Coordinates of C-alpha atoms and ligand atoms in Angstrom, one line a residue:
X65 CA 1.4 17.9 5.1
X66 CA -0.2 14.4 4.7
X67 CA -1.3 11.9 7.3
X68 CA -2.1 8.2 7.1
X69 CA -5.2 7.6 9.2
X70 CA -7.2 5.2 7.1
X71 CA -6.3 2.9 4.2
X72 CA -8.5 5.2 2.0
X73 CA -6.2 8.1 2.6
X74 CA -4.2 6.7 -0.4
X75 CA -6.1 6.3 -3.7
X76 CA -6.0 3.0 -5.5
X77 CA -3.2 4.3 -7.7
X78 CA -1.2 5.7 -4.8
X79 CA -1.6 2.4 -3.0
X80 CA -0.2 0.5 -6.0
X81 CA 2.7 3.0 -6.1
X82 CA 3.4 2.6 -2.4
X83 CA 3.4 -1.2 -2.8
X84 CA 5.8 -0.9 -5.8
X85 CA 8.1 1.3 -3.6
X86 CA 7.9 -1.3 -0.8
X87 CA 8.8 -4.1 -3.3
X88 CA 11.7 -2.1 -4.5
X89 CA 12.9 -1.5 -1.0
X90 CA 12.7 -5.2 -0.4
X91 CA 14.9 -6.1 -3.3
X92 CA 17.2 -3.1 -3.3
X93 CA 17.6 -2.2 0.4
X94 CA 21.0 -0.4 0.0
X95 CA 19.4 2.2 -2.4
X96 CA 17.4 3.4 0.6
X97 CA 20.0 3.1 3.4
X98 CA 20.5 6.9 3.7
X99 CA 17.2 8.3 2.6
X100 CA 16.3 9.4 6.2
X101 CA 19.7 10.5 7.4
X102 CA 19.0 13.0 10.2
X103 CA 15.3 12.3 10.4
X104 CA 13.5 11.1 13.5
X105 CA 10.3 9.1 14.0
X106 CA 8.3 9.3 17.3
X107 CA 6.4 6.2 18.2
X108 CA 3.7 7.0 20.7
X109 CA 2.1 3.7 21.8
X110 CA -0.7 4.0 24.4
X111 CA -1.4 0.3 23.8
X112 CA 0.9 -2.7 23.6
X113 CA 2.6 -3.7 20.4
X114 CA 5.5 -5.8 19.1
X115 CA 5.3 -5.7 15.3
X116 CA 4.0 -2.3 14.6
X117 CA 6.2 -0.3 16.9
X118 CA 9.3 -2.3 16.3
X119 CA 8.8 -2.4 12.5
X120 CA 8.4 1.4 12.4
X121 CA 11.5 1.8 14.4
X122 CA 13.4 -0.7 12.2
X123 CA 12.1 1.0 9.1
X124 CA 13.4 4.4 10.2
X125 CA 16.8 2.9 11.3
X126 CA 17.1 1.0 8.0
X127 CA 17.1 4.3 6.2
X128 CA 19.6 6.1 8.5
X129 CA 17.2 7.8 10.8
X130 CA 16.6 7.5 14.5
X131 CA 13.7 6.9 16.9
X132 CA 12.2 8.2 20.1
X133 CA 8.9 7.6 21.9
X134 CA 7.2 5.6 24.5
X135 CA 5.8 2.0 24.5
X136 CA 3.2 2.4 27.2
X137 CA 1.1 5.4 28.3
X138 CA 2.2 4.9 32.0
X139 CA 5.7 6.1 31.2
X140 CA 4.5 9.3 29.6
X141 CA 2.8 12.5 31.0
X142 CA -0.6 11.1 30.0
X143 CA -0.6 9.8 33.6
X144 CA -0.6 13.4 34.7
X145 CA -3.6 14.2 32.5
X146 CA -2.0 15.5 29.4
X147 CA -4.2 15.3 26.3
X148 CA -3.3 13.7 23.0
X149 CA -3.5 17.1 21.4
X150 CA -1.0 18.7 23.8
X151 CA 1.3 15.6 23.5
X152 CA 1.5 15.8 19.8
X153 CA 2.0 19.6 19.8
X154 CA 5.1 18.9 22.0
X155 CA 6.3 15.9 20.0
X156 CA 6.1 17.9 16.8
X157 CA 9.2 19.8 18.2
X158 CA 11.2 16.6 18.6
X159 CA 10.5 14.5 15.5
X160 CA 9.7 14.6 11.8
X161 CA 6.9 12.0 11.7
X162 CA 4.9 10.2 14.3
X163 CA 3.3 6.8 14.5
X164 CA 0.6 6.6 17.2
X165 CA -1.4 3.7 18.6
X166 CA -4.3 4.4 21.0
X167 CA -7.1 2.4 22.5
X168 CA -9.6 5.2 21.7
X169 CA -11.1 5.1 18.2
X170 CA -10.3 8.4 16.4
X171 CA -7.4 9.4 18.7
X172 CA -4.9 9.5 15.7
X173 CA -7.3 11.8 13.9
X174 CA -7.4 14.1 16.9
X175 CA -3.6 14.0 17.0
X176 CA -3.5 15.0 13.3
X177 CA -5.6 18.1 14.1
X178 CA -3.0 19.4 16.5
X179 CA 0.2 18.1 14.8
X180 CA 2.9 19.9 13.0
X181 CA 4.3 16.6 11.5
X182 CA 2.7 13.7 9.6
X183 CA 0.7 11.3 11.8
X184 CA 0.4 7.6 11.0
X185 CA -2.4 5.7 12.7
X186 CA -0.7 2.6 14.1
X187 CA -4.1 1.2 15.3
X188 CA -7.0 2.9 17.1
X189 CA -9.2 0.8 19.3
X190 CA -11.4 -1.6 17.3
X191 CA -11.5 0.9 14.3
X192 CA -8.6 0.8 11.8
X193 CA -5.0 -0.3 11.3
X194 CA -4.0 1.1 7.9
X195 CA -0.3 0.2 8.0
X196 CA -1.2 -3.5 8.7
X197 CA -3.6 -3.3 5.8
X198 CA -0.9 -2.0 3.4
X199 CA 1.3 -4.9 4.7
X200 CA -1.5 -7.4 4.0
X201 CA -2.0 -5.9 0.5
X202 CA 1.7 -6.2 -0.3
X203 CA 1.7 -9.8 0.9
X204 CA -1.4 -10.7 -1.1
X205 CA 0.0 -9.0 -4.2
X206 CA 3.4 -10.7 -3.9
X207 CA 1.7 -14.1 -3.5
X208 CA -1.1 -13.8 -6.1
X209 CA 0.5 -11.2 -8.5
X210 CA -2.6 -8.9 -8.2
X211 CA -5.1 -7.4 -5.9
X212 CA -8.0 -8.3 -8.2
X213 CA -10.0 -11.5 -8.7
X214 CA -9.7 -13.6 -5.6
X215 CA -11.8 -15.0 -2.8
X216 CA -10.7 -14.0 0.7
X217 CA -12.0 -15.7 3.9
X218 CA -11.7 -13.5 7.0
X219 CA -12.0 -15.7 10.1
X220 CA -12.3 -15.1 13.8
X221 CA -13.1 -11.9 15.7
X222 CA -14.6 -9.8 12.9
X223 CA -16.3 -7.5 15.4
X224 CA -13.4 -6.1 17.3
X225 CA -10.6 -6.9 14.8
X226 CA -9.5 -3.6 13.4
X227 CA -7.2 -5.2 10.8
X228 CA -10.2 -6.9 9.3
X229 CA -12.2 -3.6 9.1
X230 CA -9.3 -1.8 7.4
X231 CA -8.6 -4.7 5.0
X232 CA -12.2 -4.8 3.9
X233 CA -12.1 -1.0 3.5
X234 CA -9.2 -1.2 1.2
X235 CA -10.3 -4.3 -0.8
X236 CA -13.7 -3.0 -1.8
X237 CA -11.9 -0.8 -4.3
X238 CA -10.4 -3.7 -6.2
X239 CA -12.1 -5.7 -8.9
X240 CA -13.8 -9.1 -8.4
X241 CA -12.8 -9.6 -4.8
X242 CA -15.3 -12.0 -3.0
X243 CA -15.5 -12.0 0.8
X244 CA -16.4 -14.9 3.0
X245 CA -16.9 -13.7 6.6
X246 CA -16.3 -16.6 9.0
X247 CA -17.2 -15.8 12.6
X248 CA -19.5 -16.8 15.5
X249 CA -22.7 -14.9 15.6
X250 CA -21.5 -12.8 18.5
X251 CA -18.4 -11.6 16.6
X252 CA -19.8 -10.8 13.2
X253 CA -18.5 -7.6 11.4
X254 CA -20.1 -4.4 12.7
X255 CA -23.2 -3.2 10.7
X256 CA -21.3 -0.3 9.2
X257 CA -18.8 -2.7 7.6
X258 CA -21.6 -4.9 6.2
X259 CA -23.8 -2.1 5.0
X260 CA -21.6 0.9 4.2
X261 CA -18.6 -1.0 2.8
X262 CA -19.8 -4.3 1.4
X263 CA -23.4 -3.7 0.4
X264 CA -23.0 -0.1 -0.8
X265 CA -20.1 -1.1 -2.9
X266 CA -22.0 -4.0 -4.4
X267 CA -19.4 -6.6 -3.1
X268 CA -20.2 -10.3 -3.2
X269 CA -20.0 -11.6 0.3
X270 CA -21.4 -14.3 2.6
X271 CA -21.4 -14.8 6.4
X272 CA -20.8 -18.3 7.8
X273 CA -19.9 -19.9 11.1
X274 CA -18.0 -23.0 10.1
X275 CA -14.5 -22.6 8.5
X276 CA -14.7 -26.3 7.4
X277 CA -17.7 -25.5 5.1
X278 CA -15.9 -22.9 3.0
X279 CA -12.1 -23.5 3.2
X280 CA -12.0 -25.3 -0.1
X281 CA -13.4 -22.2 -1.9
X282 CA -10.8 -19.7 -0.6
X283 CA -7.7 -18.2 -2.3
X284 CA -6.6 -16.4 0.9
X285 CA -7.5 -17.3 4.5
X286 CA -7.0 -14.3 6.9
X287 CA -7.1 -15.6 10.4
X288 CA -7.5 -13.3 13.4
X289 CA -7.2 -13.6 17.1
X290 CA -10.2 -13.0 19.5
X291 CA -9.4 -9.5 20.8
X292 CA -9.4 -10.2 24.6
X293 CA -8.7 -6.6 25.5
X294 CA -11.9 -5.4 23.9
X295 CA -14.3 -7.8 25.7
X296 CA -16.4 -6.5 28.5
X297 CA -16.6 -9.9 30.2
X298 CA -13.8 -12.5 30.9
X299 CA -16.4 -15.3 30.7
X300 CA -17.5 -14.2 27.2
X301 CA -13.9 -14.1 26.1
X302 CA -13.2 -17.6 27.4
X303 CA -16.3 -18.9 25.6
X304 CA -15.1 -17.5 22.3
X305 CA -11.3 -17.7 22.4
X306 CA -10.9 -21.2 20.9
X307 CA -13.8 -21.1 18.5
X308 CA -11.5 -21.5 15.5
X309 CA -8.3 -23.5 15.5
X310 CA -6.7 -23.9 12.1
X311 CA -4.7 -27.2 12.1
X312 CA -3.0 -29.4 9.4
X313 CA -6.1 -31.5 9.1
X314 CA -8.3 -28.5 8.2
X315 CA -5.8 -27.4 5.6
X316 CA -6.1 -30.7 3.8
X317 CA -9.2 -29.6 2.1
X318 CA -7.8 -26.1 1.0
X319 CA -6.3 -25.4 -2.4
X320 CA -2.6 -26.0 -2.9
X321 CA -2.2 -22.2 -3.5
X322 CA -4.5 -21.0 -0.8
X323 CA -2.3 -18.8 1.5
X324 CA -2.8 -18.3 5.2
X325 CA -2.3 -14.8 6.6
X326 CA -2.6 -13.5 10.1
X327 CA -1.7 -10.0 11.4
X328 CA -0.3 -11.7 14.6
X329 CA 0.0 -12.0 17.5
X330 CA -1.7 -15.4 17.4
X331 CA -3.0 -17.1 20.5
X332 CA -4.5 -20.6 19.7
X333 CA -6.2 -19.9 16.4
X334 CA -3.4 -21.3 14.2
X335 CA -1.8 -24.5 15.5
X336 CA 2.0 -24.3 15.3
X337 CA 2.0 -27.5 13.2
X338 CA 0.7 -25.3 10.3
X339 CA 3.8 -23.1 10.4
X340 CA 5.9 -25.3 8.2
X341 CA 3.2 -25.7 5.6
X342 CA 4.3 -23.8 2.4
X343 CA 0.9 -22.0 2.4
X344 CA 1.5 -20.5 5.8
X345 CA 2.7 -16.9 5.0
X346 CA 2.1 -15.0 8.3
X347 CA 5.8 -14.6 9.1
X348 CA 6.5 -13.5 5.5
X349 CA 3.8 -10.9 6.1
X350 CA 5.7 -9.7 9.2
X351 CA 8.8 -9.4 7.0
X352 CA 6.9 -7.2 4.4
X353 CA 5.7 -4.9 7.3
X354 CA 9.1 -3.3 7.5
X355 CA 9.4 -2.5 3.8
X356 CA 5.8 -1.1 3.8
X357 CA 6.6 1.1 6.7
X358 CA 9.8 2.4 5.0
X359 CA 7.6 3.2 2.0
X360 CA 5.1 5.0 4.2
X361 CA 7.8 7.1 5.9
X362 CA 9.3 8.1 2.6
X363 CA 6.0 8.9 1.0
X364 CA 4.7 11.1 4.0
X365 CA 8.1 12.9 4.3
X366 CA 8.2 13.5 0.5
X367 CA 11.5 11.7 0.1
X368 CA 10.4 9.4 -2.7
Ligands
LIG566 N1 -0.2 -6.8 13.9 C1 0.0 -6.0 14.9 O1 -0.6 -4.9 14.9 O2 0.8 -6.5 15.8 P1 1.3 -5.7 17.2 O3 0.0 -5.5 18.0 O4 2.3 -6.6 17.8 O5 1.8 -4.4 16.7

């Protein structure tokens, strides 16, 4: 039995195969319409979500399967003190696969230790978000034709943004990817990302504070929101929340084929006047998320 807890749980080749499968699902949806007849996915969300939970549910339903689960911990027996381990032992009786989001880092790994069914990490605290990463990789590959040889700017809350940590984790395996880390000093990437991922893998990277100084050098700009829920102080959040706002004027100095991605939800960091720019691809990224999650379900259930 296989789980997806980190983007590195799939090798580079397996990742390419999964993205090929997601692409095929995108262009031939009918071929997959009954692949999961009779199968069930449990979505256990101890933290809020729109895209991840609903796209997993849509993914299973697109393939003939059905869904069960909860969208907030308060409607489950966790309020009575039930552990993640006991919860997943129980849910293993009801479903064939489980996507779990939890505010505690490592909770999906604990779930996997107790589970009788494949577990997918749908986001754990400020740690990782592998299914978002695979969605990001699919979107970059569809736009650029390859996951090698480009400069990516990651902008915003690089400290708490789990999508950034997972994306860096995945991209250090590709060739000639350069990283520009754009954040205020207080929200720089954690030391383990800088030292264990970027430096130990010999990646070319720089850290800057001003987006305007580097935007013209980028092939991909990955914007992120300041993660309000992970701040200890409201004042500190308020001081940081509008640090970066991408607007049409800033995009003027970007390349004509520099694409803007964002895992969403956005707050203020991308002005809505950017949405109709042909380089704004964050809603296409959302679209790809369903195909990627279909591919993940098929792969983990050995239905490919
Ligand atoms: N990108 C993402 O994880 O969105 P949700 O929090 O809405 O699932």
